[in-house]
PDB file of C-alpha atoms in Angstrom:
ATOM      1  CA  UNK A   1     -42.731  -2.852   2.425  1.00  0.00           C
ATOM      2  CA  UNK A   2     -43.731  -1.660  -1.133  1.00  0.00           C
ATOM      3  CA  UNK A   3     -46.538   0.791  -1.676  1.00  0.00           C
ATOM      4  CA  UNK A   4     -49.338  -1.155  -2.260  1.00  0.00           C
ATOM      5  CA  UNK A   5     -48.595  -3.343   1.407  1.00  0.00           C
ATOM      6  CA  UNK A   6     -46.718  -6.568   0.022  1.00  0.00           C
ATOM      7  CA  UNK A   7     -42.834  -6.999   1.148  1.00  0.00           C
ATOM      8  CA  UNK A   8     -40.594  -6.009  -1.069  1.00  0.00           C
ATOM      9  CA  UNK A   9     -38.260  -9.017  -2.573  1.00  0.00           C
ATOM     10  CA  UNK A  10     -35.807  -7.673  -4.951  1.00  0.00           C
ATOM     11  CA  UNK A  11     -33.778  -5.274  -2.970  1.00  0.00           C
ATOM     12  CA  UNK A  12     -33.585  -2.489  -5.972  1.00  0.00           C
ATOM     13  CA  UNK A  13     -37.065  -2.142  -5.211  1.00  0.00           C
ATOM     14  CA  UNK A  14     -36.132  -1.040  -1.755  1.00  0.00           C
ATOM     15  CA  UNK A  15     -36.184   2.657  -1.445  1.00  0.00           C
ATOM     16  CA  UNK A  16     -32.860   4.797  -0.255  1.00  0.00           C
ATOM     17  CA  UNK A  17     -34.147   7.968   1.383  1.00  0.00           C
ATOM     18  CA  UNK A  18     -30.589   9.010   2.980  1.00  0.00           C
ATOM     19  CA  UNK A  19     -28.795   8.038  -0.671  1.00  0.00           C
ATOM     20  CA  UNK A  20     -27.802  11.252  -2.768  1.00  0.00           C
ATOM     21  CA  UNK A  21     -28.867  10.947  -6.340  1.00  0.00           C
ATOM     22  CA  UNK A  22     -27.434  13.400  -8.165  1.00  0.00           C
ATOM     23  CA  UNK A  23     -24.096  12.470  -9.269  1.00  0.00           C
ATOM     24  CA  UNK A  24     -22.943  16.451  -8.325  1.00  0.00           C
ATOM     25  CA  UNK A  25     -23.744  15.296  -4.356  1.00  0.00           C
ATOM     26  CA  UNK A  26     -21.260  12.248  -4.167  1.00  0.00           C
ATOM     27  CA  UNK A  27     -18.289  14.042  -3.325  1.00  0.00           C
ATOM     28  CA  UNK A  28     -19.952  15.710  -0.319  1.00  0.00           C
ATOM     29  CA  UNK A  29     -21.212  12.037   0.867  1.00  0.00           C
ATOM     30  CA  UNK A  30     -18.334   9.759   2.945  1.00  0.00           C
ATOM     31  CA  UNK A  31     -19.747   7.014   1.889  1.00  0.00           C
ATOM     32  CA  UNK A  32     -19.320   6.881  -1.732  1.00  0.00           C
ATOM     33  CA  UNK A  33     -16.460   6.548  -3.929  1.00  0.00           C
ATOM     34  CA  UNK A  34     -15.997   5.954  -7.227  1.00  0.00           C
ATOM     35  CA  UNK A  35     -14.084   2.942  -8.678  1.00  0.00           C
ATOM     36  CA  UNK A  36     -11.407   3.976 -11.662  1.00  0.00           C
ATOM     37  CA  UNK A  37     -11.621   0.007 -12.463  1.00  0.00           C
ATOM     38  CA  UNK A  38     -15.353  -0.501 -13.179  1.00  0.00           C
ATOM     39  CA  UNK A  39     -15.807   3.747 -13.916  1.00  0.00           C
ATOM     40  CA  UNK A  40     -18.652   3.540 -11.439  1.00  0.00           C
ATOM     41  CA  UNK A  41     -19.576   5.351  -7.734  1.00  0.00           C
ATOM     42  CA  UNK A  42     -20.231   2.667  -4.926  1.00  0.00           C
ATOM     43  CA  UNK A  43     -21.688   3.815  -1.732  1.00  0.00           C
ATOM     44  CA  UNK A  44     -20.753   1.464   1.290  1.00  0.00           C
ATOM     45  CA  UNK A  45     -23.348   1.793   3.880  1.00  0.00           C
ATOM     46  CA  UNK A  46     -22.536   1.389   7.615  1.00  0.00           C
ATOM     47  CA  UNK A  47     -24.078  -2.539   7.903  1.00  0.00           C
ATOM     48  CA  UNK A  48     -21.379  -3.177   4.990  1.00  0.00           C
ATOM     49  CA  UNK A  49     -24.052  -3.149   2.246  1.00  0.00           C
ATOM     50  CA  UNK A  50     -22.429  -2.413  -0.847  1.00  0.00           C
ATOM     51  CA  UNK A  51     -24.429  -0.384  -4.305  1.00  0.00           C
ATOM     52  CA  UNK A  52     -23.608   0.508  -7.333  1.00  0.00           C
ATOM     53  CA  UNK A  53     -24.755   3.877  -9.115  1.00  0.00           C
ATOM     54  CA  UNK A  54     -26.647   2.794 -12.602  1.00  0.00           C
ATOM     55  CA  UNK A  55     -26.470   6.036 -14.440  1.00  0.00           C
ATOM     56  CA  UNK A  56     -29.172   4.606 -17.020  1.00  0.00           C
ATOM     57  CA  UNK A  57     -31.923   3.862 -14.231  1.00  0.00           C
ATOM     58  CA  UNK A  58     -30.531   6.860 -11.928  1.00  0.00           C
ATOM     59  CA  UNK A  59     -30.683   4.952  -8.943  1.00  0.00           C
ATOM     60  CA  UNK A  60     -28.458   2.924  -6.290  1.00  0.00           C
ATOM     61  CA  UNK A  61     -28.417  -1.345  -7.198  1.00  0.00           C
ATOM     62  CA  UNK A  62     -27.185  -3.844  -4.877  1.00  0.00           C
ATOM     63  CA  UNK A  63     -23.306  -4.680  -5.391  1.00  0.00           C
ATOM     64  CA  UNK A  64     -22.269  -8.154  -6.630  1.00  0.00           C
ATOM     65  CA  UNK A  65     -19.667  -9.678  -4.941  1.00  0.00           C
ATOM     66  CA  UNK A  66     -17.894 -13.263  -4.943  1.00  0.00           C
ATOM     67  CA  UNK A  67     -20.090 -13.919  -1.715  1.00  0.00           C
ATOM     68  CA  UNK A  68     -23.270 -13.323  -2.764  1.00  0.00           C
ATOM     69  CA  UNK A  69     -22.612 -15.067  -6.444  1.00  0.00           C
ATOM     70  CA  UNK A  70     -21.155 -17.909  -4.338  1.00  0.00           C
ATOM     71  CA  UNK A  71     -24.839 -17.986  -2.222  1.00  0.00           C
ATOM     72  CA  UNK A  72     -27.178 -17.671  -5.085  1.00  0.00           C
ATOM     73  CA  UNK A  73     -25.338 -20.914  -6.898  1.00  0.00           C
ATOM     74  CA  UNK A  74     -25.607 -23.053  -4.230  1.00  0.00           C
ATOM     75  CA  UNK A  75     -29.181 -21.775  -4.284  1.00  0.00           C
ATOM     76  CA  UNK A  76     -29.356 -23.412  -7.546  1.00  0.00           C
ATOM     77  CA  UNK A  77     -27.076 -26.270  -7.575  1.00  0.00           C
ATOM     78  CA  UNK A  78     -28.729 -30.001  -8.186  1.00  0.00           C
ATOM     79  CA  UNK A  79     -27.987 -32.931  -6.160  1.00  0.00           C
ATOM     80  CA  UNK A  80     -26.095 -35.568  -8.620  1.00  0.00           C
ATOM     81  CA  UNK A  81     -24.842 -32.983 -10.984  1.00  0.00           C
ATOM     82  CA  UNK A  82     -21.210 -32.182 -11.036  1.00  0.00           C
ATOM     83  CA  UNK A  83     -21.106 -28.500 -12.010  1.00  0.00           C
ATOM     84  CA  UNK A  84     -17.594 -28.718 -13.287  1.00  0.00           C
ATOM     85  CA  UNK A  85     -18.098 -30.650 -16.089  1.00  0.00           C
ATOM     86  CA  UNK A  86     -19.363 -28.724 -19.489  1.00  0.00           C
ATOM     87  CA  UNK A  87     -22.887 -30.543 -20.611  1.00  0.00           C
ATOM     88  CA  UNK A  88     -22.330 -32.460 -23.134  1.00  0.00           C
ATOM     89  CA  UNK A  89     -25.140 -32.472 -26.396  1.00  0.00           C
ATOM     90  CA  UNK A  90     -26.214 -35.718 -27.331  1.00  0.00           C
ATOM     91  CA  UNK A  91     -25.717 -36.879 -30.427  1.00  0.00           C
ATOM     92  CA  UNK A  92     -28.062 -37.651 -32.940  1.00  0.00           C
ATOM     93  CA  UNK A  93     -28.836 -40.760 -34.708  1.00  0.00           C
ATOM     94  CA  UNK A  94     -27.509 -41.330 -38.625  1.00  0.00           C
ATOM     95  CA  UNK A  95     -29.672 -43.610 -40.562  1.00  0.00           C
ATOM     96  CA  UNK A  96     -27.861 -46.432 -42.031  1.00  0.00           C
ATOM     97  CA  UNK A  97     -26.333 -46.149 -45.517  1.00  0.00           C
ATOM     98  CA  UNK A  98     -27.700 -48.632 -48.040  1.00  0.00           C
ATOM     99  CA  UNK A  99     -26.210 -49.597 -51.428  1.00  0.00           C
ATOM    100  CA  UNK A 100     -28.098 -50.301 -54.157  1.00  0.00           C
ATOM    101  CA  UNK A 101     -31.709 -50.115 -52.102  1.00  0.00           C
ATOM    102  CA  UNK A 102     -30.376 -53.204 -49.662  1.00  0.00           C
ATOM    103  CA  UNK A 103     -28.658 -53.654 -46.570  1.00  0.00           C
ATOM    104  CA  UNK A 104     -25.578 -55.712 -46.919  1.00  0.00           C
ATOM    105  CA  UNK A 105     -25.649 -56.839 -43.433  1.00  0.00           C
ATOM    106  CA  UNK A 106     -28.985 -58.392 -43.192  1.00  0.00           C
ATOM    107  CA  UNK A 107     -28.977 -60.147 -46.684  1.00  0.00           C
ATOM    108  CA  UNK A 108     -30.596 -58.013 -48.766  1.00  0.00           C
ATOM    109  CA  UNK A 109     -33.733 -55.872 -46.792  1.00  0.00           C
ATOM    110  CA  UNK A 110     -35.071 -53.224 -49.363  1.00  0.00           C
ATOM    111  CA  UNK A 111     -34.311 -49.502 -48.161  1.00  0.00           C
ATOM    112  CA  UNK A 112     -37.243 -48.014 -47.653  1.00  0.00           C
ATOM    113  CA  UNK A 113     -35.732 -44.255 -47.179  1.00  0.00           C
ATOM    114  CA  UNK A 114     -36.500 -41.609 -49.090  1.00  0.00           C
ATOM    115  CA  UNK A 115     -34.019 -40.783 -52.248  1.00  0.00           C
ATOM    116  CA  UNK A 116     -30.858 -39.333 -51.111  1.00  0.00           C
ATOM    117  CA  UNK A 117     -30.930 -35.326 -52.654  1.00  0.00           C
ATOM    118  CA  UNK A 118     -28.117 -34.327 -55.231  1.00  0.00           C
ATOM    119  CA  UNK A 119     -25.377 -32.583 -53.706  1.00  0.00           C
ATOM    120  CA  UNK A 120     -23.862 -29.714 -55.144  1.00  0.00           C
ATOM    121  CA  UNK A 121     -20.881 -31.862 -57.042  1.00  0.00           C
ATOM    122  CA  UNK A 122     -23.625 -33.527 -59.033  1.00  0.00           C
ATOM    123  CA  UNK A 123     -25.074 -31.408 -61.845  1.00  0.00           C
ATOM    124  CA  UNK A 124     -29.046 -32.161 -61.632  1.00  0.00           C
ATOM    125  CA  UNK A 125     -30.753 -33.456 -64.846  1.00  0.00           C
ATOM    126  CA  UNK A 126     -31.716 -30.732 -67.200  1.00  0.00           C
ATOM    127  CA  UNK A 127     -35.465 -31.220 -68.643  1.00  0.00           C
ATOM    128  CA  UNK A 128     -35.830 -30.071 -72.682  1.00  0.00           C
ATOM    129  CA  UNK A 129     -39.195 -27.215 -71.599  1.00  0.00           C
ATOM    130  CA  UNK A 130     -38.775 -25.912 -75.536  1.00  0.00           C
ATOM    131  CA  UNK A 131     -39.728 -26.797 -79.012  1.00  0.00           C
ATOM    132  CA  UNK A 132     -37.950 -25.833 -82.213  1.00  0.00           C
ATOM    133  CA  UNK A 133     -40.749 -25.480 -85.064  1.00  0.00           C
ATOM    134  CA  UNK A 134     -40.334 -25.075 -88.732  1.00  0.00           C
ATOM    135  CA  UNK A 135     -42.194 -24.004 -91.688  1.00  0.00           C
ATOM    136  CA  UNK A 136     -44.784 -21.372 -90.253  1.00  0.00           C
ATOM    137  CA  UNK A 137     -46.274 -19.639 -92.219  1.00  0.00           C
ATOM    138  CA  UNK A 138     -44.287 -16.175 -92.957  1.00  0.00           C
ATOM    139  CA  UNK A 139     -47.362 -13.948 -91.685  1.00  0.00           C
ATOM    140  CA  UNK A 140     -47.790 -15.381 -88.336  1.00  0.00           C
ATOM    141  CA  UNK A 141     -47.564 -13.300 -85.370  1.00  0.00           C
ATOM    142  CA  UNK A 142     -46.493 -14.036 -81.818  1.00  0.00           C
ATOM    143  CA  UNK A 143     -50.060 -14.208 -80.709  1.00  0.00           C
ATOM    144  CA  UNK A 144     -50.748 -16.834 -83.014  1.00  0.00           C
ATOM    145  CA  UNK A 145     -48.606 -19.049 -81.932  1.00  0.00           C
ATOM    146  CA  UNK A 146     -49.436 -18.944 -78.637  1.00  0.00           C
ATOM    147  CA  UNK A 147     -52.927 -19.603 -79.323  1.00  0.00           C
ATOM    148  CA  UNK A 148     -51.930 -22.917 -80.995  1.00  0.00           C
ATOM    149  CA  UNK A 149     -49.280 -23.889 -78.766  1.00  0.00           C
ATOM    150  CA  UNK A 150     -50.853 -23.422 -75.303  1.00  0.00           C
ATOM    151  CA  UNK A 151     -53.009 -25.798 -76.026  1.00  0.00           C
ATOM    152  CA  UNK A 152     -50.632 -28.719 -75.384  1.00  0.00           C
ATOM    153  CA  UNK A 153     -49.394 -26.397 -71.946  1.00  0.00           C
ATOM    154  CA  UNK A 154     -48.744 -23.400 -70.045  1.00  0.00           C
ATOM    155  CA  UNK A 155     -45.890 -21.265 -71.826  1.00  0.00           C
ATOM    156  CA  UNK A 156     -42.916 -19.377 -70.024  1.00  0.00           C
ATOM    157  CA  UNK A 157     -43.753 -16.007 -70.013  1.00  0.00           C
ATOM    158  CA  UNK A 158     -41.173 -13.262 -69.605  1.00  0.00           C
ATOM    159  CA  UNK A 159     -39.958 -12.026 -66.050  1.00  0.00           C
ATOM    160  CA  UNK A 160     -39.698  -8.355 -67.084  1.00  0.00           C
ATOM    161  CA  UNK A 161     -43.112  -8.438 -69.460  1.00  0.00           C
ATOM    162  CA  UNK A 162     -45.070 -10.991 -68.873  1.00  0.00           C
ATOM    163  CA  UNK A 163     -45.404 -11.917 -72.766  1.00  0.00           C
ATOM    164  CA  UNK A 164     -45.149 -15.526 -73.938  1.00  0.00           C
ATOM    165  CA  UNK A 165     -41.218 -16.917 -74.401  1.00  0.00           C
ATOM    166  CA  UNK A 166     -41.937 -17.697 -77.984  1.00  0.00           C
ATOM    167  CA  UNK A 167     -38.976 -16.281 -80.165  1.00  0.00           C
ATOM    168  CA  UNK A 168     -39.781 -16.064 -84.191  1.00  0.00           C
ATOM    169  CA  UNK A 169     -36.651 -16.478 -85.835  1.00  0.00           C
ATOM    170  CA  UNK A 170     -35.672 -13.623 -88.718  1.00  0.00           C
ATOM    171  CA  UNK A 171     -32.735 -13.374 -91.276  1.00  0.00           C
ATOM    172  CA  UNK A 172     -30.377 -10.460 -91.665  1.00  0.00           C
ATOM    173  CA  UNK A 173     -33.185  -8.694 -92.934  1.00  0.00           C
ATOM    174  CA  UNK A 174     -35.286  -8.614 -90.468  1.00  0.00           C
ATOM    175  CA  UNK A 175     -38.147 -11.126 -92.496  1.00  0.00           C
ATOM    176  CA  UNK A 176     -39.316 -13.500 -90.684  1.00  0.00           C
ATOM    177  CA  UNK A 177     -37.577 -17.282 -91.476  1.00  0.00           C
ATOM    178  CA  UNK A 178     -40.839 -19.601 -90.729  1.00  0.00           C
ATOM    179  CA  UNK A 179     -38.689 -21.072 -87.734  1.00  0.00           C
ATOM    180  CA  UNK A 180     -40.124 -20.452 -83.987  1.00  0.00           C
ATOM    181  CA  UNK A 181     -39.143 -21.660 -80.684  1.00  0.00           C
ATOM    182  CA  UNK A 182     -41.522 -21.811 -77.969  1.00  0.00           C
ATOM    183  CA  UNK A 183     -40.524 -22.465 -74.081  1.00  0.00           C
ATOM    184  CA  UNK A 184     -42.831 -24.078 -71.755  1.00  0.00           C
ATOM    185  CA  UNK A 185     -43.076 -24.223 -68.415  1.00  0.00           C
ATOM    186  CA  UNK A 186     -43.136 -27.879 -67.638  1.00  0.00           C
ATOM    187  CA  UNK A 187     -41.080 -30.291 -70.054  1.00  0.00           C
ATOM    188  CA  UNK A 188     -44.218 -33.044 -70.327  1.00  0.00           C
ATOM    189  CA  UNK A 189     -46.162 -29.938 -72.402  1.00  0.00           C
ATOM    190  CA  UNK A 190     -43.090 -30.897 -74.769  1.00  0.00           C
ATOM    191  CA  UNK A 191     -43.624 -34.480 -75.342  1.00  0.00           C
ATOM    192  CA  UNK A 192     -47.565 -33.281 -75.441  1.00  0.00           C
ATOM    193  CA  UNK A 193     -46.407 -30.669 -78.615  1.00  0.00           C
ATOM    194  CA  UNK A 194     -44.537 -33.074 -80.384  1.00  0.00           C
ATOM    195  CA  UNK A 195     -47.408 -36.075 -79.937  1.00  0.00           C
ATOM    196  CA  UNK A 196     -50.165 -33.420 -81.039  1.00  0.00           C
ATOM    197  CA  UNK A 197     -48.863 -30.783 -83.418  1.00  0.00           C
ATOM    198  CA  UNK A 198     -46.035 -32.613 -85.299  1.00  0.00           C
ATOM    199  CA  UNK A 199     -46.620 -33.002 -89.276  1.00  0.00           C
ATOM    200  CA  UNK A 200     -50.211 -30.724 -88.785  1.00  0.00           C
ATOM    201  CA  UNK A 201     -51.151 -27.719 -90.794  1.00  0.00           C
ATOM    202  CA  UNK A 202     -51.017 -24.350 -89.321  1.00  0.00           C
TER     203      UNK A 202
END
């Protein structure tokens, strides 16, 4: 019985008054010897009990055997189930392929699926998300820019500073050319630019 009154099930959990624990007290005990195979002390008790020494928990655990891993699977075993055969996953459904959005088996039913992704062979379609200007004024600043150009969308900032990706082009000389080029962040704010600001006055 355990402490508190209840039985005790799991037989680790039954205590061993007459079984040394300190490691230093086996050789005196008959009962224990230590196994070069498995580097571990079993003690043999007179009923033919067999433990094993678990130097992490410090105590004496129940032997395994053959016999008693032999008991606890037919303990376990299910009637109908042939425990020699490896279980086998089943295998999942592929939806059909279509060509061209129709089934070529049923005479033409539209696929309905969603768009098969690119793969990693197919390059994916580049969007334009800049615009090349020309003839700005040669006094405008960054700033400026921005102010007119983020009105037809939100421009690409930089990763490291945060400023707007507008680049104002110079010549050897460092003065500035009148040419810009400003990079959005979605490619419609392109389209937008071109509808709204092409041909204007700065």
């Amino acid at each position: 019985m355990a402490n508190d009154g209840s039985i005790a099930t799991d037989p680790s959990e039954i205590p061993h008054p007459s079984f040394p624990t300190n490691p230093e007290d086996f050789d005196a005990d008959d009962r224990i010897s230590f196994s070069k195979l498995d580097s571990k002390f079993i003690l043999e008790t007179q009923d033919g009990q067999e433990f094993e020494y678990d130097d992490a928990l410090k105590r004496w655990v129940p032997a395994l055997d053959n016999a008693l891993l032999e008991q606890q699977r037919q303990a376990y075993t299910v009637q109908g189930v042939d425990e020699s055969e490896p279980a086998v996953p089943q295998k999942k459904k592929r939806k059909q392929e279509y060509v061209n959005g129709e089934d070529q088996e049923t005479g033409g039913r539209a696929n309905t699926s969603k768009k098969p992704k690119p793969t990693a062979s197919e390059p994916r379609e580049r969007k334009n998300t800049a615009v090349y200007v020309t003839n700005l004024p040669r006094d405008v600043s960054v700033q400026e820019v921005s102010d007119v150009f983020s009105r037809c969308g939100v421009i690409a900032e930089e990763i490291d500073r945060g400023k707007p990706r507008i680049k104002l082009y110079t010549d050897d000389e460092g003065n500035f050319k009148g040419d810009a080029l400003i990079l959005y962040f979605r490619a419609e704010s392109v389209d937008l630019a071109i509808q709204m600001l092409d041909d204007t006055d700065f």
